[in-house]
Amino acid sequence: MQKIDNGPVILFDGLCNLCNSSVQFVLKRDKEAQFHFASLQSAYAKELLQKFNLSSADLNSFILYKEGRIYTRSTGALMVAKQLSGAWPLLSAFLMVPAIIRNGVYNLIARNRYKWFGKKNECWIPTPELKSRFFN
């Protein structure tokens, strides 16, 4: 597995338009360039998820790997928002809402993401300037 030198890693569905837009959203608001990224289709993600006995096939999720822990679904997304610039950290207040409620909404969107937002035939390729923040 590639070494994580700096900061947390976001795992995302590289074929999902919503997921790719979410990654680009984070990139624009991650002023300190603390986040790294890997698609769920990558060897890096498969190895990391295997380490935690998780399967990328089972996860319709935006996953945050931070400080040796995995955060999935709404918890992962809200933990990311907490570290972005602007007013986005205010969304972390939703972490007080029980996960069963937050994840109910999250799961509805995740199940319908291809139908509502579309699907790519190939993973999004980052620009050369951003490539160092992505793991294969």
C-alpha positions as protocol buffer text, in pm:
chain_id: "A"
residue {
  index: 1
  type: MET
  ca { x: 0 y: 0 z: 0 }
}
residue {
  index: 2
  type: GLN
  ca { x: 120 y: 349 z: -78 }
}
residue {
  index: 3
  type: LYS
  ca { x: 231 y: 538 z: 229 }
}
residue {
  index: 4
  type: ILE
  ca { x: 10 y: 814 z: 362 }
}
residue {
  index: 5
  type: ASP
  ca { x: 255 y: 1097 z: 416 }
}
residue {
  index: 6
  type: ASN
  ca { x: 24 y: 1381 z: 511 }
}
residue {
  index: 7
  type: GLY
  ca { x: -331 y: 1400 z: 625 }
}
residue {
  index: 8
  type: PRO
  ca { x: -643 y: 1190 z: 588 }
}
residue {
  index: 9
  type: VAL
  ca { x: -758 y: 997 z: 281 }
}
residue {
  index: 10
  type: ILE
  ca { x: -1102 y: 1014 z: 120 }
}
residue {
  index: 11
  type: LEU
  ca { x: -1218 y: 702 z: -66 }
}
residue {
  index: 12
  type: PHE
  ca { x: -1486 y: 764 z: -327 }
}
residue {
  index: 13
  type: ASP
  ca { x: -1667 y: 591 z: -614 }
}
residue {
  index: 14
  type: GLY
  ca { x: -1460 y: 699 z: -914 }
}
residue {
  index: 15
  type: LEU
  ca { x: -1743 y: 624 z: -1156 }
}
residue {
  index: 16
  type: CYS
  ca { x: -2010 y: 830 z: -978 }
}
residue {
  index: 17
  type: ASN
  ca { x: -2069 y: 1186 z: -1098 }
}
residue {
  index: 18
  type: LEU
  ca { x: -2190 y: 1296 z: -753 }
}
residue {
  index: 19
  type: CYS
  ca { x: -1885 y: 1143 z: -586 }
}
residue {
  index: 20
  type: ASN
  ca { x: -1644 y: 1305 z: -832 }
}
residue {
  index: 21
  type: SER
  ca { x: -1817 y: 1640 z: -782 }
}
residue {
  index: 22
  type: SER
  ca { x: -1780 y: 1592 z: -406 }
}
residue {
  index: 23
  type: VAL
  ca { x: -1407 y: 1533 z: -444 }
}
residue {
  index: 24
  type: GLN
  ca { x: -1372 y: 1847 z: -655 }
}
residue {
  index: 25
  type: PHE
  ca { x: -1578 y: 2036 z: -395 }
}
residue {
  index: 26
  type: VAL
  ca { x: -1336 y: 1925 z: -121 }
}
residue {
  index: 27
  type: LEU
  ca { x: -1030 y: 2008 z: -333 }
}
residue {
  index: 28
  type: LYS
  ca { x: -1151 y: 2368 z: -375 }
}
residue {
  index: 29
  type: ARG
  ca { x: -1216 y: 2413 z: -3 }
}
residue {
  index: 30
  type: ASP
  ca { x: -917 y: 2222 z: 136 }
}
residue {
  index: 31
  type: LYS
  ca { x: -694 y: 2528 z: 156 }
}
residue {
  index: 32
  type: GLU
  ca { x: -423 y: 2342 z: 351 }
}
residue {
  index: 33
  type: ALA
  ca { x: -419 y: 2047 z: 107 }
}
residue {
  index: 34
  type: GLN
  ca { x: -457 y: 1807 z: 398 }
}
residue {
  index: 35
  type: PHE
  ca { x: -675 y: 1549 z: 219 }
}
residue {
  index: 36
  type: HIS
  ca { x: -555 y: 1274 z: -12 }
}
residue {
  index: 37
  type: PHE
  ca { x: -790 y: 1073 z: -233 }
}
residue {
  index: 38
  type: ALA
  ca { x: -834 y: 726 z: -381 }
}
residue {
  index: 39
  type: SER
  ca { x: -1120 y: 581 z: -581 }
}
residue {
  index: 40
  type: LEU
  ca { x: -1292 y: 275 z: -438 }
}
residue {
  index: 41
  type: GLN
  ca { x: -1186 y: 100 z: -760 }
}
residue {
  index: 42
  type: SER
  ca { x: -815 y: 153 z: -682 }
}
residue {
  index: 43
  type: ALA
  ca { x: -573 y: -105 z: -544 }
}
residue {
  index: 44
  type: TYR
  ca { x: -500 y: 135 z: -255 }
}
residue {
  index: 45
  type: ALA
  ca { x: -868 y: 142 z: -148 }
}
residue {
  index: 46
  type: LYS
  ca { x: -908 y: -234 z: -181 }
}
residue {
  index: 47
  type: GLU
  ca { x: -604 y: -295 z: 37 }
}
residue {
  index: 48
  type: LEU
  ca { x: -706 y: -37 z: 297 }
}
residue {
  index: 49
  type: LEU
  ca { x: -1063 y: -168 z: 318 }
}
residue {
  index: 50
  type: GLN
  ca { x: -938 y: -526 z: 341 }
}
residue {
  index: 51
  type: LYS
  ca { x: -730 y: -418 z: 641 }
}
residue {
  index: 52
  type: PHE
  ca { x: -1058 y: -314 z: 809 }
}
residue {
  index: 53
  type: ASN
  ca { x: -1249 y: -623 z: 685 }
}
residue {
  index: 54
  type: LEU
  ca { x: -1466 y: -408 z: 456 }
}
residue {
  index: 55
  type: SER
  ca { x: -1545 y: -460 z: 89 }
}
residue {
  index: 56
  type: SER
  ca { x: -1565 y: -178 z: -164 }
}
residue {
  index: 57
  type: ALA
  ca { x: -1853 y: -371 z: -324 }
}
residue {
  index: 58
  type: ASP
  ca { x: -2059 y: -335 z: -5 }
}
residue {
  index: 59
  type: LEU
  ca { x: -2001 y: 36 z: 43 }
}
residue {
  index: 60
  type: ASN
  ca { x: -2205 y: 296 z: -142 }
}
residue {
  index: 61
  type: SER
  ca { x: -2002 y: 540 z: 51 }
}
residue {
  index: 62
  type: PHE
  ca { x: -1777 y: 837 z: 68 }
}
residue {
  index: 63
  type: ILE
  ca { x: -1524 y: 700 z: 317 }
}
residue {
  index: 64
  type: LEU
  ca { x: -1278 y: 891 z: 532 }
}
residue {
  index: 65
  type: TYR
  ca { x: -965 y: 719 z: 662 }
}
residue {
  index: 66
  type: LYS
  ca { x: -817 y: 934 z: 936 }
}
residue {
  index: 67
  type: GLU
  ca { x: -574 y: 860 z: 1216 }
}
residue {
  index: 68
  type: GLY
  ca { x: -604 y: 484 z: 1175 }
}
residue {
  index: 69
  type: ARG
  ca { x: -986 y: 482 z: 1171 }
}
residue {
  index: 70
  type: ILE
  ca { x: -1252 y: 448 z: 901 }
}
residue {
  index: 71
  type: TYR
  ca { x: -1554 y: 678 z: 897 }
}
residue {
  index: 72
  type: THR
  ca { x: -1832 y: 590 z: 653 }
}
residue {
  index: 73
  type: ARG
  ca { x: -2150 y: 742 z: 513 }
}
residue {
  index: 74
  type: SER
  ca { x: -2276 y: 1062 z: 676 }
}
residue {
  index: 75
  type: THR
  ca { x: -2016 y: 1049 z: 954 }
}
residue {
  index: 76
  type: GLY
  ca { x: -1732 y: 1047 z: 700 }
}
residue {
  index: 77
  type: ALA
  ca { x: -1885 y: 1331 z: 498 }
}
residue {
  index: 78
  type: LEU
  ca { x: -1948 y: 1546 z: 807 }
}
residue {
  index: 79
  type: MET
  ca { x: -1597 y: 1481 z: 942 }
}
residue {
  index: 80
  type: VAL
  ca { x: -1460 y: 1606 z: 609 }
}
residue {
  index: 81
  type: ALA
  ca { x: -1683 y: 1915 z: 616 }
}
residue {
  index: 82
  type: LYS
  ca { x: -1547 y: 1989 z: 965 }
}
residue {
  index: 83
  type: GLN
  ca { x: -1200 y: 2041 z: 815 }
}
residue {
  index: 84
  type: LEU
  ca { x: -1292 y: 2259 z: 515 }
}
residue {
  index: 85
  type: SER
  ca { x: -1255 y: 2634 z: 484 }
}
residue {
  index: 86
  type: GLY
  ca { x: -1551 y: 2870 z: 506 }
}
residue {
  index: 87
  type: ALA
  ca { x: -1873 y: 2794 z: 691 }
}
residue {
  index: 88
  type: TRP
  ca { x: -1868 y: 2420 z: 603 }
}
residue {
  index: 89
  type: PRO
  ca { x: -1743 y: 2313 z: 950 }
}
residue {
  index: 90
  type: LEU
  ca { x: -2082 y: 2424 z: 1087 }
}
residue {
  index: 91
  type: LEU
  ca { x: -2232 y: 2114 z: 924 }
}
residue {
  index: 92
  type: SER
  ca { x: -2046 y: 1902 z: 1180 }
}
residue {
  index: 93
  type: ALA
  ca { x: -2325 y: 1999 z: 1425 }
}
residue {
  index: 94
  type: PHE
  ca { x: -2528 y: 1730 z: 1244 }
}
residue {
  index: 95
  type: LEU
  ca { x: -2298 y: 1472 z: 1407 }
}
residue {
  index: 96
  type: MET
  ca { x: -2527 y: 1516 z: 1711 }
}
residue {
  index: 97
  type: VAL
  ca { x: -2817 y: 1373 z: 1508 }
}
residue {
  index: 98
  type: PRO
  ca { x: -2833 y: 996 z: 1557 }
}
residue {
  index: 99
  type: ALA
  ca { x: -2644 y: 811 z: 1281 }
}
residue {
  index: 100
  type: ILE
  ca { x: -2948 y: 597 z: 1202 }
}
residue {
  index: 101
  type: ILE
  ca { x: -3133 y: 912 z: 1090 }
}
residue {
  index: 102
  type: ARG
  ca { x: -2835 y: 1071 z: 910 }
}
residue {
  index: 103
  type: ASN
  ca { x: -2749 y: 748 z: 733 }
}
residue {
  index: 104
  type: GLY
  ca { x: -3109 y: 692 z: 628 }
}
residue {
  index: 105
  type: VAL
  ca { x: -3092 y: 1010 z: 420 }
}
residue {
  index: 106
  type: TYR
  ca { x: -2737 y: 928 z: 308 }
}
residue {
  index: 107
  type: ASN
  ca { x: -2834 y: 576 z: 199 }
}
residue {
  index: 108
  type: LEU
  ca { x: -3130 y: 703 z: -3 }
}
residue {
  index: 109
  type: ILE
  ca { x: -2899 y: 934 z: -199 }
}
residue {
  index: 110
  type: ALA
  ca { x: -2627 y: 667 z: -231 }
}
residue {
  index: 111
  type: ARG
  ca { x: -2871 y: 407 z: -370 }
}
residue {
  index: 112
  type: ASN
  ca { x: -2997 y: 651 z: -633 }
}
residue {
  index: 113
  type: ARG
  ca { x: -2673 y: 837 z: -713 }
}
residue {
  index: 114
  type: TYR
  ca { x: -2625 y: 685 z: -1059 }
}
residue {
  index: 115
  type: LYS
  ca { x: -2990 y: 738 z: -1155 }
}
residue {
  index: 116
  type: TRP
  ca { x: -3002 y: 1099 z: -1028 }
}
residue {
  index: 117
  type: PHE
  ca { x: -2650 y: 1220 z: -1106 }
}
residue {
  index: 118
  type: GLY
  ca { x: -2520 y: 979 z: -1370 }
}
residue {
  index: 119
  type: LYS
  ca { x: -2225 y: 748 z: -1401 }
}
residue {
  index: 120
  type: LYS
  ca { x: -1894 y: 776 z: -1584 }
}
residue {
  index: 121
  type: ASN
  ca { x: -1743 y: 498 z: -1793 }
}
residue {
  index: 122
  type: GLU
  ca { x: -1399 y: 574 z: -1649 }
}
residue {
  index: 123
  type: CYS
  ca { x: -1262 y: 721 z: -1329 }
}
residue {
  index: 124
  type: TRP
  ca { x: -1196 y: 1095 z: -1325 }
}
residue {
  index: 125
  type: ILE
  ca { x: -828 y: 1179 z: -1386 }
}
residue {
  index: 126
  type: PRO
  ca { x: -686 y: 1459 z: -1170 }
}
residue {
  index: 127
  type: THR
  ca { x: -481 y: 1738 z: -1322 }
}
residue {
  index: 128
  type: PRO
  ca { x: -101 y: 1704 z: -1302 }
}
residue {
  index: 129
  type: GLU
  ca { x: -99 y: 1960 z: -1016 }
}
residue {
  index: 130
  type: LEU
  ca { x: -339 y: 1748 z: -811 }
}
residue {
  index: 131
  type: LYS
  ca { x: -205 y: 1404 z: -906 }
}
residue {
  index: 132
  type: SER
  ca { x: 25 y: 1384 z: -599 }
}
residue {
  index: 133
  type: ARG
  ca { x: -283 y: 1392 z: -374 }
}
residue {
  index: 134
  type: PHE
  ca { x: -434 y: 1079 z: -531 }
}
residue {
  index: 135
  type: PHE
  ca { x: -337 y: 719 z: -459 }
}
residue {
  index: 136
  type: ASN
  ca { x: -373 y: 439 z: -717 }
}
